[in-house]
Coordinates of C-alpha atoms in Angstrom, one line a residue:
Chain A
M252 CA -3.3 -2.9 78.4
A253 CA -5.4 -2.7 81.5
T254 CA -9.2 -2.7 81.4
A255 CA -11.8 -1.7 84.0
P256 CA -12.4 -4.9 86.0
T257 CA -15.7 -4.2 87.8
P258 CA -19.0 -3.1 86.4
A259 CA -20.2 0.3 87.7
V260 CA -23.4 2.2 87.3
W261 CA -24.3 5.8 86.8
R262 CA -25.3 7.2 90.2
P263 CA -26.8 10.6 91.1
T264 CA -24.3 13.0 92.6
P265 CA -24.7 15.3 95.6
A266 CA -25.1 18.1 93.0
H267 CA -28.1 16.4 91.5
L268 CA -29.7 15.8 94.9
R269 CA -28.9 19.4 95.9
A270 CA -30.6 20.9 92.8
A271 CA -33.7 18.8 93.5
A272 CA -33.7 19.2 97.2
V273 CA -33.4 23.0 97.1
G274 CA -35.4 23.7 93.8
L275 CA -38.5 21.7 94.6
P276 CA -39.1 23.1 98.2
L277 CA -38.5 26.6 96.9
A278 CA -41.1 26.1 94.2
V279 CA -43.6 24.6 96.6
A280 CA -42.9 27.6 99.0
A281 CA -43.4 30.0 96.1
I282 CA -46.8 28.6 95.4
A283 CA -47.8 28.2 99.0
V284 CA -46.9 31.8 100.0
R285 CA -47.6 33.2 96.6
R286 CA -44.1 34.5 96.0
P287 CA -43.2 34.3 92.3
D288 CA -39.6 35.5 93.1
L289 CA -39.0 32.2 95.0
L290 CA -40.1 30.3 91.8
V291 CA -37.6 32.4 89.9
L292 CA -34.8 31.3 92.3
A293 CA -35.9 27.7 92.0
T294 CA -36.1 27.7 88.2
P295 CA -32.4 27.2 87.3
L296 CA -32.1 24.4 89.9
L297 CA -35.3 22.7 88.6
V298 CA -34.2 23.1 84.9
I299 CA -30.8 21.6 85.8
T300 CA -32.4 18.7 87.6
L301 CA -34.7 18.0 84.7
W302 CA -31.9 18.4 82.2
S303 CA -29.7 16.0 84.1
V304 CA -32.4 13.4 84.3
L305 CA -33.3 13.6 80.6
D306 CA -29.7 13.7 79.4
R307 CA -28.6 10.9 81.6
P308 CA -26.3 8.2 80.0
R309 CA -27.8 4.8 79.8
E310 CA -24.7 2.6 79.5
A311 CA -21.5 2.3 81.4
P312 CA -18.3 3.6 79.6
R313 CA -15.7 1.1 78.4
T314 CA -12.2 2.1 79.7
S315 CA -8.7 0.8 79.3
A316 CA -5.2 2.1 79.8
R317 CA -2.0 1.5 77.8
L318 CA 1.5 2.2 78.9
V319 CA 3.8 2.5 75.9
S320 CA 6.9 1.1 77.5
S321 CA 7.1 -0.7 80.8
T322 CA 11.0 -0.7 80.9
L323 CA 12.8 2.6 81.0
R324 CA 16.2 4.0 81.7
E325 CA 16.6 6.6 84.4
G326 CA 15.5 10.0 83.0
E327 CA 13.5 8.5 80.2
E328 CA 9.8 9.2 79.5
T329 CA 7.0 7.1 78.3
S330 CA 3.3 7.8 77.6
L331 CA 0.3 6.5 79.3
H332 CA -3.0 6.6 77.3
V333 CA -6.3 6.2 79.1
D334 CA -9.0 5.3 76.5
F335 CA -12.8 5.8 77.1
G336 CA -15.6 4.4 75.0
L337 CA -18.4 6.7 76.0
P338 CA -22.2 6.4 75.8
A339 CA -24.3 9.3 74.8
G340 CA -24.8 11.9 77.5
T341 CA -21.3 11.7 79.0
R342 CA -20.0 15.2 79.4
Q343 CA -16.7 14.7 81.2
S344 CA -14.2 11.9 81.4
I345 CA -11.7 12.0 84.3
A346 CA -8.5 10.0 84.8
T347 CA -6.4 10.1 87.9
V348 CA -2.9 8.5 87.9
H349 CA -1.2 7.5 91.1
S350 CA 2.5 6.6 90.8
S351 CA 5.6 5.8 92.9
P352 CA 7.5 8.9 94.0
W353 CA 10.2 8.4 91.4
L354 CA 7.8 8.6 88.5
H355 CA 7.0 12.2 87.5
L356 CA 3.8 12.8 85.7
R357 CA 2.6 15.4 83.3
P358 CA 0.1 16.9 84.1
R359 CA 2.0 17.3 87.3
R360 CA -0.7 16.3 89.7
G361 CA -1.7 13.3 87.6
V362 CA -5.4 14.3 87.2
L363 CA -6.9 15.1 83.8
A364 CA -10.5 16.0 83.1
L365 CA -11.7 16.3 79.5
A366 CA -15.0 17.9 78.7
M367 CA -17.0 16.0 76.0
A368 CA -19.7 16.8 73.6
D369 CA -21.3 13.5 72.6
E370 CA -18.0 12.0 71.1
P371 CA -18.1 8.2 71.2
A372 CA -14.5 7.9 72.4
A373 CA -11.8 9.9 74.1
T374 CA -8.2 9.4 75.1
L375 CA -6.5 11.1 78.0
D376 CA -2.7 11.3 77.6
F377 CA -0.2 11.4 80.4
E378 CA 3.6 11.6 80.2
V379 CA 5.5 9.5 82.8
R380 CA 9.2 10.2 83.5
S381 CA 11.2 7.9 85.7
T382 CA 13.9 9.6 87.7
R383 CA 15.3 6.7 89.7
W384 CA 16.2 3.1 89.0
G385 CA 14.1 0.4 90.5
E386 CA 10.6 -1.1 90.2
Q387 CA 7.8 1.4 90.3
H388 CA 4.0 1.1 90.0
V389 CA 1.4 3.2 88.2
A390 CA -2.3 3.0 89.1
V391 CA -5.0 4.6 87.1
V392 CA -8.5 5.5 88.4
V393 CA -11.2 6.6 85.9
A394 CA -14.6 8.3 86.2
A395 CA -17.1 10.0 84.0
T396 CA -19.9 12.6 84.7
S397 CA -23.0 13.6 82.9
S398 CA -24.6 17.0 82.2
W399 CA -24.3 19.5 85.0
G400 CA -22.4 16.9 87.1
G401 CA -25.7 15.3 87.8
Y402 CA -24.6 11.6 87.5
R403 CA -21.3 10.0 88.0
W404 CA -19.8 6.7 86.8
G405 CA -17.0 5.4 88.9
P406 CA -14.4 6.0 90.2
V407 CA -13.1 2.7 89.0
G408 CA -9.5 1.5 89.5
L409 CA -7.8 -0.1 86.5
P410 CA -5.2 -2.8 87.1
D411 CA -1.8 -1.4 88.1
F412 CA 1.2 -1.2 85.7
G413 CA 4.7 -2.2 86.7
V414 CA 7.5 0.0 85.4
T415 CA 11.0 -1.2 85.6
T416 CA 13.6 1.5 85.5
L417 CA 17.1 0.4 84.7
P418 CA 20.0 2.3 86.2
L419 CA 21.5 4.7 83.8
P420 CA 25.2 3.6 83.8
A421 CA 27.5 6.3 84.8
V422 CA 30.3 7.2 82.4
F423 CA 33.2 4.8 82.9
D424 CA 36.4 3.8 81.1
A425 CA 39.4 1.9 82.2
A426 CA 42.7 2.0 80.3
A427 CA 44.5 -0.4 82.6
P428 CA 44.5 -4.1 81.6
A429 CA 42.7 -6.7 83.8
P430 CA 45.2 -8.3 86.1
H431 CA 44.6 -12.0 85.5
P432 CA 43.1 -12.7 82.0
S433 CA 42.2 -16.3 81.7
G434 CA 39.8 -17.0 78.8
L435 CA 40.5 -17.9 75.2
V436 CA 39.4 -14.7 73.5
G437 CA 39.3 -11.1 74.5
V438 CA 41.1 -7.9 74.3
N439 CA 43.4 -8.2 77.4
R440 CA 47.0 -9.0 76.5
S441 CA 48.0 -12.3 77.9
A442 CA 51.2 -13.0 79.7
R443 CA 52.0 -15.7 77.1
L444 CA 52.6 -15.6 73.4
G445 CA 50.0 -16.9 71.0
D446 CA 47.4 -15.8 68.5
G447 CA 46.5 -12.2 68.9
S448 CA 46.8 -8.8 67.5
E449 CA 49.5 -7.1 69.6
F450 CA 53.0 -7.4 68.2
A451 CA 55.5 -9.2 70.4
G452 CA 58.5 -9.7 68.2
I453 CA 60.0 -11.5 65.1
R454 CA 61.6 -14.9 65.3
P455 CA 62.7 -17.7 62.9
F456 CA 60.1 -19.9 61.4
H457 CA 59.2 -23.1 63.3
T458 CA 57.2 -26.1 62.1
G459 CA 53.5 -25.4 62.7
D460 CA 53.7 -21.7 62.3
R461 CA 51.0 -20.2 60.0
L462 CA 52.2 -19.0 56.6
R463 CA 50.3 -15.7 57.0
R464 CA 52.6 -14.9 59.9
I465 CA 55.7 -14.9 57.7
H466 CA 57.4 -11.5 57.9
W467 CA 58.6 -11.1 54.4
P468 CA 60.9 -8.0 54.7
V469 CA 63.0 -9.7 57.4
S470 CA 62.9 -13.1 55.7
L471 CA 64.3 -11.5 52.4
R472 CA 66.9 -9.6 54.2
T473 CA 68.2 -12.5 56.3
R474 CA 67.6 -15.2 53.7
N475 CA 65.8 -17.3 56.4
I476 CA 62.1 -17.4 56.9
H477 CA 61.0 -15.3 59.9
V478 CA 57.5 -14.9 61.4
S479 CA 55.9 -12.2 63.4
E480 CA 55.1 -13.2 67.0
T481 CA 52.1 -11.8 68.9
W482 CA 50.8 -11.8 72.4
A483 CA 47.7 -13.9 72.9
D484 CA 44.4 -12.0 73.4
Q485 CA 42.4 -13.2 76.4
D486 CA 39.3 -12.2 78.2
T487 CA 38.9 -12.0 81.9
Q488 CA 36.1 -12.7 84.4
V489 CA 34.9 -9.6 86.3
V490 CA 32.6 -10.2 89.2
L491 CA 30.7 -7.3 90.6
V492 CA 29.7 -7.7 94.3
V493 CA 27.2 -5.1 95.4
D494 CA 26.5 -4.3 99.0
A495 CA 22.8 -3.7 99.5
T496 CA 22.8 -3.9 103.3
S497 CA 22.3 -0.2 103.6
D498 CA 21.4 2.9 101.6
V499 CA 23.3 5.8 103.0
G500 CA 22.5 9.4 102.0
V501 CA 19.7 11.2 100.3
S502 CA 18.5 10.0 96.9
E503 CA 17.0 12.7 94.7
G504 CA 16.9 10.7 91.5
I505 CA 18.8 11.2 88.3
D506 CA 18.6 15.0 88.5
G507 CA 19.8 15.3 92.1
A508 CA 22.0 13.9 94.8
A509 CA 22.8 10.2 94.8
S510 CA 22.6 7.8 97.7
S511 CA 25.2 5.1 98.2
L512 CA 22.9 2.5 96.6
D513 CA 22.3 4.8 93.6
T514 CA 26.0 5.2 93.1
A515 CA 26.5 1.4 93.5
A516 CA 23.8 0.6 90.9
R517 CA 25.0 3.2 88.4
A518 CA 28.6 2.3 88.9
A519 CA 27.9 -1.4 88.5
G520 CA 26.0 -0.7 85.3
A521 CA 28.9 1.4 84.0
I522 CA 31.6 -1.2 84.9
S523 CA 29.5 -4.0 83.4
E524 CA 28.9 -2.0 80.2
H525 CA 32.6 -1.3 79.9
Y526 CA 33.9 -4.8 80.4
L527 CA 31.1 -6.4 78.3
H528 CA 31.9 -4.1 75.4
R529 CA 35.5 -5.3 75.6
G530 CA 34.3 -8.9 75.3
D531 CA 35.0 -9.9 78.9
R532 CA 32.7 -12.0 81.1
V533 CA 30.8 -10.2 83.8
G534 CA 29.1 -11.8 86.8
L535 CA 27.0 -10.2 89.5
R536 CA 26.5 -11.0 93.2
I537 CA 24.3 -8.8 95.5
F538 CA 24.1 -9.3 99.2
G539 CA 21.7 -7.7 101.6
T540 CA 18.8 -7.6 99.2
A541 CA 15.5 -9.5 99.3
R542 CA 15.4 -10.4 95.6
R543 CA 17.6 -12.2 93.2
T544 CA 21.2 -12.1 94.3
R545 CA 23.3 -13.9 91.7
L546 CA 24.0 -13.8 88.0
S547 CA 26.5 -16.1 86.4
A548 CA 29.3 -14.6 84.4
S549 CA 28.6 -14.3 80.7
T550 CA 29.2 -11.9 77.9
G551 CA 27.4 -9.9 75.3
K552 CA 24.8 -7.1 75.0
L553 CA 22.0 -9.3 76.2
H554 CA 24.0 -10.0 79.3
L555 CA 24.3 -6.3 80.0
R556 CA 20.5 -6.1 80.0
R557 CA 20.4 -9.0 82.5
V558 CA 22.8 -7.2 84.8
L559 CA 20.8 -4.0 84.6
D560 CA 17.5 -5.9 85.2
I561 CA 18.8 -7.5 88.4
L562 CA 20.3 -4.2 89.6
A563 CA 16.9 -2.6 89.1
T564 CA 15.3 -5.1 91.5
M565 CA 17.8 -4.3 94.2
S566 CA 16.6 -2.8 97.4
V567 CA 17.7 -2.8 101.0
Q568 CA 16.4 -5.9 102.7
P569 CA 13.8 -5.1 105.4
P570 CA 15.1 -6.1 108.8
H571 CA 12.3 -8.5 109.5
L572 CA 13.2 -10.7 106.5
E573 CA 15.6 -13.6 106.6
D574 CA 19.3 -12.7 106.7
N575 CA 20.4 -12.6 103.1
T576 CA 23.9 -11.2 103.7
R577 CA 25.6 -14.6 103.7
I578 CA 25.9 -15.7 100.1
Q579 CA 27.9 -18.3 98.2
F580 CA 30.1 -16.4 95.9
G581 CA 31.3 -19.5 93.9
L582 CA 33.9 -17.5 92.0
D583 CA 36.5 -18.9 89.5
A584 CA 40.2 -18.5 90.3
G585 CA 41.6 -15.5 88.5
A586 CA 38.4 -13.5 88.6
L587 CA 38.6 -9.8 89.2
V588 CA 36.2 -9.0 92.0
I589 CA 35.0 -5.4 92.2
M590 CA 33.0 -4.8 95.3
L591 CA 30.7 -1.7 95.5
S592 CA 30.0 -0.7 99.0
P593 CA 29.6 2.3 101.4
L594 CA 31.7 0.2 103.8
F595 CA 29.3 0.6 106.7
S596 CA 28.5 -3.0 107.2
V597 CA 30.8 -5.5 108.9
T598 CA 29.4 -8.1 106.5
A599 CA 30.7 -6.2 103.5
L600 CA 34.2 -5.8 105.0
G601 CA 34.2 -9.5 106.0
H602 CA 33.2 -10.6 102.4
A603 CA 36.0 -8.4 101.0
V604 CA 38.6 -9.9 103.3
T605 CA 37.4 -13.5 102.8
L606 CA 37.6 -13.2 99.0
A607 CA 41.0 -11.7 99.1
R608 CA 42.3 -14.5 101.4
Q609 CA 41.0 -17.0 98.8
G610 CA 43.6 -15.5 96.4
L611 CA 41.2 -13.5 94.3
T612 CA 41.9 -10.0 93.2
V613 CA 39.5 -7.7 95.1
V614 CA 39.0 -4.0 94.5
V615 CA 36.5 -2.1 96.7
V616 CA 34.8 0.9 95.2
D617 CA 33.7 3.2 98.0
T618 CA 30.1 4.5 97.2
L619 CA 29.6 6.6 100.3
P620 CA 28.3 10.1 99.3
A621 CA 30.4 13.0 100.4
G622 CA 29.5 15.5 103.0
L623 CA 27.1 13.4 105.1
P624 CA 27.6 15.3 108.4
E625 CA 26.9 18.6 106.7
Q626 CA 23.6 17.4 105.4
T627 CA 21.9 17.5 108.8
R628 CA 21.1 20.6 110.8
D629 CA 21.0 18.7 114.1
P630 CA 24.4 19.2 115.7
Y631 CA 24.1 15.9 117.6
V632 CA 23.3 14.0 114.5
A633 CA 26.2 15.6 112.7
L634 CA 28.5 14.6 115.7
A635 CA 27.2 11.1 115.5
W636 CA 28.0 11.0 111.8
R637 CA 31.5 12.2 112.4
I638 CA 32.1 9.5 115.0
R639 CA 30.7 6.9 112.7
L640 CA 32.9 8.1 109.8
L641 CA 36.0 7.9 112.1
Q642 CA 35.1 4.3 112.9
R643 CA 34.7 3.6 109.2
E644 CA 38.1 5.1 108.4
A645 CA 39.6 2.7 110.9
D646 CA 37.8 -0.2 109.2
V647 CA 39.0 0.9 105.8
R648 CA 42.6 1.0 107.0
R649 CA 42.2 -2.5 108.2
V650 CA 40.9 -3.6 104.8
N651 CA 43.8 -1.8 103.1
G652 CA 46.1 -3.7 105.5
A653 CA 44.7 -7.0 104.2
G654 CA 45.9 -6.0 100.7
I655 CA 42.6 -4.8 99.4
P656 CA 42.6 -1.4 97.7
V657 CA 39.7 0.9 98.4
V658 CA 39.0 3.6 95.8
P659 CA 36.3 6.2 95.6
W660 CA 34.0 6.2 92.6
F661 CA 34.5 9.2 90.4
G662 CA 33.6 7.7 87.0
P663 CA 36.1 7.3 84.1
G664 CA 39.5 6.1 85.3
S665 CA 38.3 5.3 88.8
L666 CA 40.0 1.8 88.6
D667 CA 43.0 2.6 86.3
Q668 CA 45.6 3.2 88.9
V669 CA 44.6 0.4 91.2
L670 CA 44.4 -2.1 88.3
R671 CA 47.9 -1.2 87.1
D672 CA 49.2 -1.6 90.7
I673 CA 47.5 -5.0 91.0
G674 CA 49.0 -6.0 87.6
R675 CA 52.5 -5.1 88.8
R676 CA 51.9 -6.8 92.1
A677 CA 50.7 -10.0 90.3
S678 CA 54.2 -10.7 89.1
A679 CA 55.5 -10.7 92.7
P680 CA 55.2 -13.9 94.8
R681 CA 52.4 -13.9 97.4
M682 CA 50.8 -16.1 99.9
A683 CA 47.2 -17.3 99.5
R684 CA 45.1 -19.0 102.1
R685 CA 42.7 -21.6 100.6
Chain B
M741 CA 6.8 28.6 117.3
R742 CA 5.0 25.3 116.7
V743 CA 2.5 25.3 113.8
P744 CA -0.8 23.6 114.8
N745 CA -1.4 20.3 113.1
F746 CA -4.6 21.3 111.3
V747 CA -2.7 23.9 109.3
W748 CA -0.8 21.4 107.2
P749 CA -3.8 19.7 105.5
L750 CA -5.0 23.2 104.6
V751 CA -1.6 24.1 103.2
D752 CA -1.6 20.9 101.2
W753 CA -5.2 21.5 100.0
S754 CA -4.3 25.0 98.8
T755 CA -1.0 24.1 97.1
D756 CA -2.5 21.0 95.4
S757 CA -5.3 22.9 93.8
G758 CA -5.1 23.9 90.2
G759 CA -6.1 27.2 88.6
H760 CA -9.4 25.9 87.4
H761 CA -10.5 25.0 91.0
W762 CA -9.4 28.4 92.3
L763 CA -11.6 30.0 89.6
L764 CA -14.6 27.9 90.6
R765 CA -14.0 28.8 94.3
A766 CA -13.8 32.5 93.4
A767 CA -17.1 32.2 91.4
T768 CA -18.8 30.5 94.3
C769 CA -17.8 33.2 96.7
A770 CA -18.6 36.1 94.3
A771 CA -22.1 34.7 93.6
T772 CA -22.8 34.3 97.3
V773 CA -21.7 37.9 98.0
C774 CA -23.8 39.0 95.0
L775 CA -27.0 37.5 96.4
L776 CA -26.4 38.9 99.8
V777 CA -25.8 42.4 98.3
A778 CA -29.0 42.1 96.2
S779 CA -31.0 41.2 99.3
E780 CA -29.4 44.1 101.1
I781 CA -30.4 46.5 98.3
V782 CA -34.0 45.4 97.8
G783 CA -34.7 44.0 101.3
T784 CA -33.8 44.4 104.9
G785 CA -30.5 42.6 104.5
A786 CA -29.0 39.6 106.3
S787 CA -28.8 39.4 110.1
F788 CA -25.4 38.9 111.8
L789 CA -26.3 35.3 112.6
M790 CA -27.3 34.6 109.0
L791 CA -24.0 36.1 107.7
V792 CA -22.0 33.9 110.1
G793 CA -24.0 30.8 108.9
V794 CA -23.5 31.7 105.2
T795 CA -19.8 32.3 105.7
L796 CA -19.3 29.0 107.5
T797 CA -21.3 26.9 104.9
L798 CA -19.5 28.8 102.1
V799 CA -16.1 27.9 103.4
W800 CA -17.2 24.3 104.0
A801 CA -18.6 24.1 100.4
V802 CA -15.5 25.5 98.9
V803 CA -13.2 23.1 100.8
S804 CA -15.4 20.1 100.3
P805 CA -17.6 20.6 97.2
D806 CA -18.8 17.0 97.1
S807 CA -20.4 17.3 100.5
A808 CA -23.8 18.5 101.7
A809 CA -22.3 21.9 102.5
A810 CA -23.5 23.5 99.2
L811 CA -27.0 22.2 99.9
A812 CA -27.0 24.0 103.2
L813 CA -25.5 27.1 101.6
L814 CA -28.2 27.3 98.9
A815 CA -30.9 26.6 101.5
L816 CA -29.6 29.5 103.6
L817 CA -29.4 31.8 100.6
G818 CA -33.0 30.9 99.7
W819 CA -34.2 31.5 103.2
E820 CA -32.3 34.8 103.4
W821 CA -34.0 36.0 100.2
Y822 CA -37.5 34.8 101.5
T823 CA -37.2 36.6 104.8
S824 CA -35.4 39.7 103.7
V825 CA -37.1 40.7 100.4
Q826 CA -40.8 41.6 100.2
D827 CA -41.1 42.8 96.6
S828 CA -41.8 39.6 94.7
V829 CA -41.5 41.0 91.2
T830 CA -38.3 43.1 91.6
P831 CA -35.7 42.6 88.8
W832 CA -33.1 41.9 91.5
T833 CA -34.7 38.5 91.7
L834 CA -32.9 37.7 88.4
V835 CA -29.6 38.6 90.0
A836 CA -30.4 36.3 92.9
A837 CA -31.4 33.5 90.6
V838 CA -28.2 33.9 88.6
S839 CA -26.3 33.8 91.9
M840 CA -28.0 30.6 92.9
F841 CA -27.2 29.1 89.5
V842 CA -23.5 30.1 89.7
V843 CA -23.1 28.7 93.2
H844 CA -24.7 25.4 92.3
T845 CA -22.9 24.9 89.0
S846 CA -19.5 26.0 90.2
V847 CA -19.6 23.7 93.2
A848 CA -20.9 20.9 91.0
S849 CA -18.1 21.4 88.5
A850 CA -15.5 21.5 91.3
A851 CA -16.8 18.2 92.6
T852 CA -16.4 16.3 89.3
A853 CA -12.6 16.0 89.6
P854 CA -10.0 16.1 92.4
A855 CA -8.6 19.6 93.3
G856 CA -5.4 19.3 91.3
A857 CA -7.1 18.3 88.1
R858 CA -6.2 19.9 84.8
F859 CA -9.4 20.6 82.9
V860 CA -9.5 20.5 79.2
D861 CA -12.6 21.8 77.3
P862 CA -12.2 21.8 73.6
R863 CA -15.7 23.3 73.1
P864 CA -16.4 25.8 75.9
V865 CA -19.1 27.5 73.8
R866 CA -21.3 24.4 74.3
R867 CA -21.3 24.9 78.1
L868 CA -22.0 28.6 77.6
V869 CA -25.0 27.9 75.4
A870 CA -26.4 25.5 78.0
A871 CA -26.0 28.1 80.7
V872 CA -27.7 30.7 78.5
V873 CA -30.6 28.4 77.9
V874 CA -31.1 27.8 81.7
L875 CA -30.9 31.6 82.4
A876 CA -33.3 32.4 79.5
L877 CA -35.9 30.0 81.0
T878 CA -35.3 31.7 84.4
A879 CA -35.9 35.1 82.9
G880 CA -39.0 33.7 81.2
V881 CA -40.4 32.5 84.5
W882 CA -39.7 35.9 86.1
A883 CA -41.5 37.7 83.2
A884 CA -44.4 35.2 83.5
G885 CA -44.6 35.7 87.2
G886 CA -44.9 39.5 86.7
V887 CA -47.6 39.1 84.1
L888 CA -49.6 36.6 86.4
V889 CA -49.4 39.0 89.3
D890 CA -50.8 41.8 87.1
V891 CA -53.5 39.6 85.6
E892 CA -54.8 37.5 88.5
G893 CA -54.1 40.0 91.3
S894 CA -53.6 38.7 94.8
Q895 CA -55.7 35.4 94.4
P896 CA -54.1 33.5 91.4
V897 CA -56.1 30.3 92.0
L898 CA -55.8 29.0 88.4
S899 CA -52.0 29.4 88.2
T900 CA -51.5 28.0 91.7
V901 CA -53.4 24.8 90.9
A902 CA -51.5 24.5 87.6
A903 CA -48.1 25.1 89.2
L904 CA -48.9 22.6 92.0
L905 CA -49.9 19.9 89.4
G906 CA -46.8 20.7 87.3
L907 CA -44.5 20.5 90.4
A908 CA -46.1 17.2 91.4
A909 CA -45.5 15.7 88.0
L910 CA -41.9 17.0 87.9
G911 CA -41.2 15.6 91.4
W912 CA -42.7 12.2 90.4
F913 CA -40.7 12.1 87.2
V914 CA -37.4 13.2 88.8
R915 CA -37.8 10.7 91.7
D916 CA -38.5 7.8 89.3
A917 CA -35.8 8.7 86.8
S918 CA -33.0 9.5 89.3
L919 CA -32.7 6.1 90.7
P920 CA -29.5 4.3 89.6
R921 CA -29.9 1.7 86.8
P922 CA -27.6 -1.1 86.0
G923 CA -25.5 -0.4 83.0

């Protein structure tokens, strides 16, 4: 809750001064030149002046504002209530809400004026809808007026509200198993036999086998005790590396076109949600952003919230700040690295190649929006885009040549084929530079 | 063709304004025209220079209601009535007084909130009653003026002294009570 920080007083408005400044001279002139019609013209202004003075509020209103929820998902709405405790004589309470461009307000222009009739309190209600992930701000300015707009209290600014909008994870599903599961528990089938749920075969009983594993039909048929054998279930470590060095394309929020950073944030959220629901560990690294860049791998629903919180603070680093593109990845061997990048920065390409040379499994998800040259009307800008995209194609081919698959993001199944290919490739011998 | 830079703020101003503000602007313009028409009917009418002055201050008052423009507009309208009309007890005076009232209150109302504001008035009758009270007092003054002219003729000494004393008291009270107080 935010309350009005500074004391303010009721002050006469230009309307009050106008009524007095026109009414009194007209009345004086009416008497001086003996023209009762001028007194008739002055009468409404003089009555309004006198009314305003007599009905003037004597105390300052008490104001506060409440935002129902300060954390939203993209597209979600919350309510903002501005409360007034009003002294007698207040005839109108006004609240103006200023917000970041990605917060849509209802009423649309963010200004609400409520006429009063001696009520001691009033509440002005606004609806706030966030249309894009990130950190936004809401500022509230309040004012009140007396009878005939003669006196005004304020405008007074209330302390700002911060609204964190978490990226709405895109729909994502991957049927392919992770290439190098390494943990103790999880849903990925291990390459070795052990405790698990997936049937591997039936073999004769050995000392140490659990009794509940005995397969009675086969044991009775063969007259020797046999046990069921399963593949061990293992989890894997998935590390999402997000390239925030540039934001390419137009961002129109959840209801419109997505920029490269929008796609990266939503895709990272979707991939995290998918793997965390499967019981895998997910870590996050962001390079090129001015804020927090690293989240250690962990699992669980709370960890998904941590991932989304960090993604929400992501922004393209202003050029005057310290170079934040060089980060220590510190990844465990066997981790599956999924890099989300528009592949425009040399740094991103360099990070992908470096990680792959360390023997890690790297998949690059291309977040570049389609149709960039067509988005501009300037033929020279369109030409420049085409040249830049040709250069990018050459870079992507070089990355592919280094054994790193680059796949476009299209939601469910985006990674299936490439993960299966990597799984098959994992069984083949390969060289790693460490 | 290149659009001049001053056009864009005007476009923003017009598109940002809500229906309530457009209604108040229309009322201001209509009341101004009404007073000018009344002075044309019972008096000699406004000169070209006066019309230009009224138009300019009207536009200024509509665009910027919290400025001194409305003061200038009301002063010009009062001056126009004084110089144009000679019949001091004509019923058209009431039309002119209502016009002055509407110009003042509509500009004052427009100045209470930014142009895009959404106004909510759960009890509009209360405002209507207040307006009727003001206009009834105005009609009473008009009727009293007519009676005084009939009774005292062209030298109303008693009423002049009483009116001057009343005005002095009113001015003193308003000046003293209008100053801002802490609170």
